[in-house]
Amino acid sequence: MGQATKVLQLFKTLHRTRQRVFKNDTRALEARIKINEEFKINKSETSPKKIEELIKIGSDVELLLRTSVIQAIHTDHDTLKLVPRKELLIENVPYCDAPTQKQ
């Protein structure tokens, strides 16, 4: 896959992730502007090594957003309601008072 294809794919992936992670949050959805600015700033980059570094940074940001960000909504002056996405929910492992050691 060529670098131009990777860059375009990353651009689209970042925007899709932004829409999922910040769903219904108009202020946070403005991250679109920051994504577009970063791509525009580096639009004329020609060094394959630098482009790969930028792709790696963008991919890391997308992974961080997708796996670590949970929305919270103010429901009261001192209360937040967490709104985790389905893909962030994991099976709860039962608590064990006397764990056994693996051999």
PDB file of C-alpha atoms in Angstrom:
ATOM      1  CA  MET A   1       0.000   0.000   0.000  1.00  0.00           C
ATOM      2  CA  GLY A   2       1.409   3.388  -0.997  1.00  0.00           C
ATOM      3  CA  GLN A   3       2.002   6.173   1.497  1.00  0.00           C
ATOM      4  CA  ALA A   4      -0.658   8.402  -0.081  1.00  0.00           C
ATOM      5  CA  THR A   5      -3.207   5.607   0.399  1.00  0.00           C
ATOM      6  CA  LYS A   6      -2.120   5.116   4.028  1.00  0.00           C
ATOM      7  CA  VAL A   7      -2.422   8.851   4.710  1.00  0.00           C
ATOM      8  CA  LEU A   8      -5.924   9.019   3.205  1.00  0.00           C
ATOM      9  CA  GLN A   9      -6.998   5.892   5.078  1.00  0.00           C
ATOM     10  CA  LEU A  10      -5.695   7.350   8.372  1.00  0.00           C
ATOM     11  CA  PHE A  11      -7.494  10.649   7.692  1.00  0.00           C
ATOM     12  CA  LYS A  12     -10.802   8.835   7.175  1.00  0.00           C
ATOM     13  CA  THR A  13     -10.250   6.537  10.175  1.00  0.00           C
ATOM     14  CA  LEU A  14      -9.503   9.470  12.479  1.00  0.00           C
ATOM     15  CA  HIS A  15     -12.705  11.207  11.410  1.00  0.00           C
ATOM     16  CA  ARG A  16     -14.823   8.055  11.844  1.00  0.00           C
ATOM     17  CA  THR A  17     -13.325   7.480  15.291  1.00  0.00           C
ATOM     18  CA  ARG A  18     -13.926  11.140  16.212  1.00  0.00           C
ATOM     19  CA  GLN A  19     -17.581  10.802  15.238  1.00  0.00           C
ATOM     20  CA  ARG A  20     -18.030   7.615  17.314  1.00  0.00           C
ATOM     21  CA  VAL A  21     -16.084   8.749  20.374  1.00  0.00           C
ATOM     22  CA  PHE A  22     -17.615  12.235  20.575  1.00  0.00           C
ATOM     23  CA  LYS A  23     -21.122  11.339  19.392  1.00  0.00           C
ATOM     24  CA  ASN A  24     -23.681  14.046  20.304  1.00  0.00           C
ATOM     25  CA  ASP A  25     -20.960  16.299  21.779  1.00  0.00           C
ATOM     26  CA  THR A  26     -20.883  19.300  19.447  1.00  0.00           C
ATOM     27  CA  ARG A  27     -17.929  20.992  21.174  1.00  0.00           C
ATOM     28  CA  ALA A  28     -15.767  17.892  21.084  1.00  0.00           C
ATOM     29  CA  LEU A  29     -16.826  17.101  17.516  1.00  0.00           C
ATOM     30  CA  GLU A  30     -14.966  20.269  16.555  1.00  0.00           C
ATOM     31  CA  ALA A  31     -11.834  18.115  16.823  1.00  0.00           C
ATOM     32  CA  ARG A  32     -12.520  17.772  13.090  1.00  0.00           C
ATOM     33  CA  ILE A  33     -10.898  21.170  12.669  1.00  0.00           C
ATOM     34  CA  LYS A  34      -7.724  20.054  14.488  1.00  0.00           C
ATOM     35  CA  ILE A  35      -7.478  16.863  12.418  1.00  0.00           C
ATOM     36  CA  ASN A  36      -7.852  18.818   9.196  1.00  0.00           C
ATOM     37  CA  GLU A  37      -5.284  21.424  10.320  1.00  0.00           C
ATOM     38  CA  GLU A  38      -2.673  18.781  11.161  1.00  0.00           C
ATOM     39  CA  PHE A  39      -3.075  17.092   7.792  1.00  0.00           C
ATOM     40  CA  LYS A  40      -2.950  20.449   5.996  1.00  0.00           C
ATOM     41  CA  ILE A  41       0.231  21.504   7.858  1.00  0.00           C
ATOM     42  CA  ASN A  42       2.010  18.330   6.731  1.00  0.00           C
ATOM     43  CA  LYS A  43       0.456  18.187   3.253  1.00  0.00           C
ATOM     44  CA  SER A  44       3.705  19.063   1.458  1.00  0.00           C
ATOM     45  CA  GLU A  45       5.912  16.635   3.410  1.00  0.00           C
ATOM     46  CA  THR A  46       7.982  14.539   0.976  1.00  0.00           C
ATOM     47  CA  SER A  47      10.328  12.582   3.239  1.00  0.00           C
ATOM     48  CA  PRO A  48       9.108   8.957   3.366  1.00  0.00           C
ATOM     49  CA  LYS A  49      10.628   8.567   6.844  1.00  0.00           C
ATOM     50  CA  LYS A  50       8.856  11.670   8.195  1.00  0.00           C
ATOM     51  CA  ILE A  51       5.573  10.600   6.571  1.00  0.00           C
ATOM     52  CA  GLU A  52       5.825   7.191   8.262  1.00  0.00           C
ATOM     53  CA  GLU A  53       6.476   8.934  11.614  1.00  0.00           C
ATOM     54  CA  LEU A  54       3.400  11.123  11.121  1.00  0.00           C
ATOM     55  CA  ILE A  55       1.287   8.098  10.160  1.00  0.00           C
ATOM     56  CA  LYS A  56       2.472   6.338  13.340  1.00  0.00           C
ATOM     57  CA  ILE A  57       1.541   9.361  15.485  1.00  0.00           C
ATOM     58  CA  GLY A  58      -1.896   9.601  13.851  1.00  0.00           C
ATOM     59  CA  SER A  59      -2.496   5.865  14.300  1.00  0.00           C
ATOM     60  CA  ASP A  60      -1.493   6.085  17.970  1.00  0.00           C
ATOM     61  CA  VAL A  61      -3.895   9.001  18.508  1.00  0.00           C
ATOM     62  CA  GLU A  62      -6.732   7.078  16.842  1.00  0.00           C
ATOM     63  CA  LEU A  63      -6.055   4.013  19.021  1.00  0.00           C
ATOM     64  CA  LEU A  64      -5.941   6.139  22.168  1.00  0.00           C
ATOM     65  CA  LEU A  65      -9.249   7.831  21.323  1.00  0.00           C
ATOM     66  CA  ARG A  66     -10.931   4.551  20.401  1.00  0.00           C
ATOM     67  CA  THR A  67      -9.779   2.592  23.461  1.00  0.00           C
ATOM     68  CA  SER A  68      -9.422   5.150  26.264  1.00  0.00           C
ATOM     69  CA  VAL A  69     -11.933   7.984  25.926  1.00  0.00           C
ATOM     70  CA  ILE A  70     -15.299   7.731  27.677  1.00  0.00           C
ATOM     71  CA  GLN A  71     -17.902  10.469  27.426  1.00  0.00           C
ATOM     72  CA  ALA A  72     -19.267  12.030  30.592  1.00  0.00           C
ATOM     73  CA  ILE A  73     -22.391  14.189  30.762  1.00  0.00           C
ATOM     74  CA  HIS A  74     -23.102  16.736  33.487  1.00  0.00           C
ATOM     75  CA  THR A  75     -26.434  15.718  34.997  1.00  0.00           C
ATOM     76  CA  ASP A  76     -26.163  17.966  38.030  1.00  0.00           C
ATOM     77  CA  HIS A  77     -23.800  20.642  39.293  1.00  0.00           C
ATOM     78  CA  ASP A  78     -21.617  17.963  40.908  1.00  0.00           C
ATOM     79  CA  THR A  79     -22.669  14.777  39.104  1.00  0.00           C
ATOM     80  CA  LEU A  80     -21.422  13.168  35.911  1.00  0.00           C
ATOM     81  CA  LYS A  81     -23.033  10.322  33.990  1.00  0.00           C
ATOM     82  CA  LEU A  82     -20.538   8.124  32.131  1.00  0.00           C
ATOM     83  CA  VAL A  83     -21.540   7.010  28.650  1.00  0.00           C
ATOM     84  CA  PRO A  84     -19.165   4.193  27.634  1.00  0.00           C
ATOM     85  CA  ARG A  85     -19.328   2.873  24.090  1.00  0.00           C
ATOM     86  CA  LYS A  86     -20.224  -0.779  23.686  1.00  0.00           C
ATOM     87  CA  GLU A  87     -16.739  -1.715  22.449  1.00  0.00           C
ATOM     88  CA  LEU A  88     -15.191  -0.397  25.687  1.00  0.00           C
ATOM     89  CA  LEU A  89     -17.269  -2.658  27.903  1.00  0.00           C
ATOM     90  CA  ILE A  90     -15.490  -5.862  28.837  1.00  0.00           C
ATOM     91  CA  GLU A  91     -16.573  -8.960  30.670  1.00  0.00           C
ATOM     92  CA  ASN A  92     -16.269  -8.577  34.398  1.00  0.00           C
ATOM     93  CA  VAL A  93     -14.025 -11.199  35.950  1.00  0.00           C
ATOM     94  CA  PRO A  94     -15.449 -12.581  39.218  1.00  0.00           C
ATOM     95  CA  TYR A  95     -13.558 -11.664  42.372  1.00  0.00           C
ATOM     96  CA  CYS A  96     -11.744 -14.485  44.132  1.00  0.00           C
ATOM     97  CA  ASP A  97     -10.678 -14.314  47.818  1.00  0.00           C
ATOM     98  CA  ALA A  98      -8.196 -17.150  47.448  1.00  0.00           C
ATOM     99  CA  PRO A  99      -6.508 -17.007  44.051  1.00  0.00           C
ATOM    100  CA  THR A 100      -4.610 -20.063  42.944  1.00  0.00           C
ATOM    101  CA  GLN A 101      -1.103 -19.821  41.589  1.00  0.00           C
ATOM    102  CA  LYS A 102      -0.472 -20.889  38.028  1.00  0.00           C
ATOM    103  CA  GLN A 103       2.224 -23.484  37.589  1.00  0.00           C
TER     104      GLN A 103
END
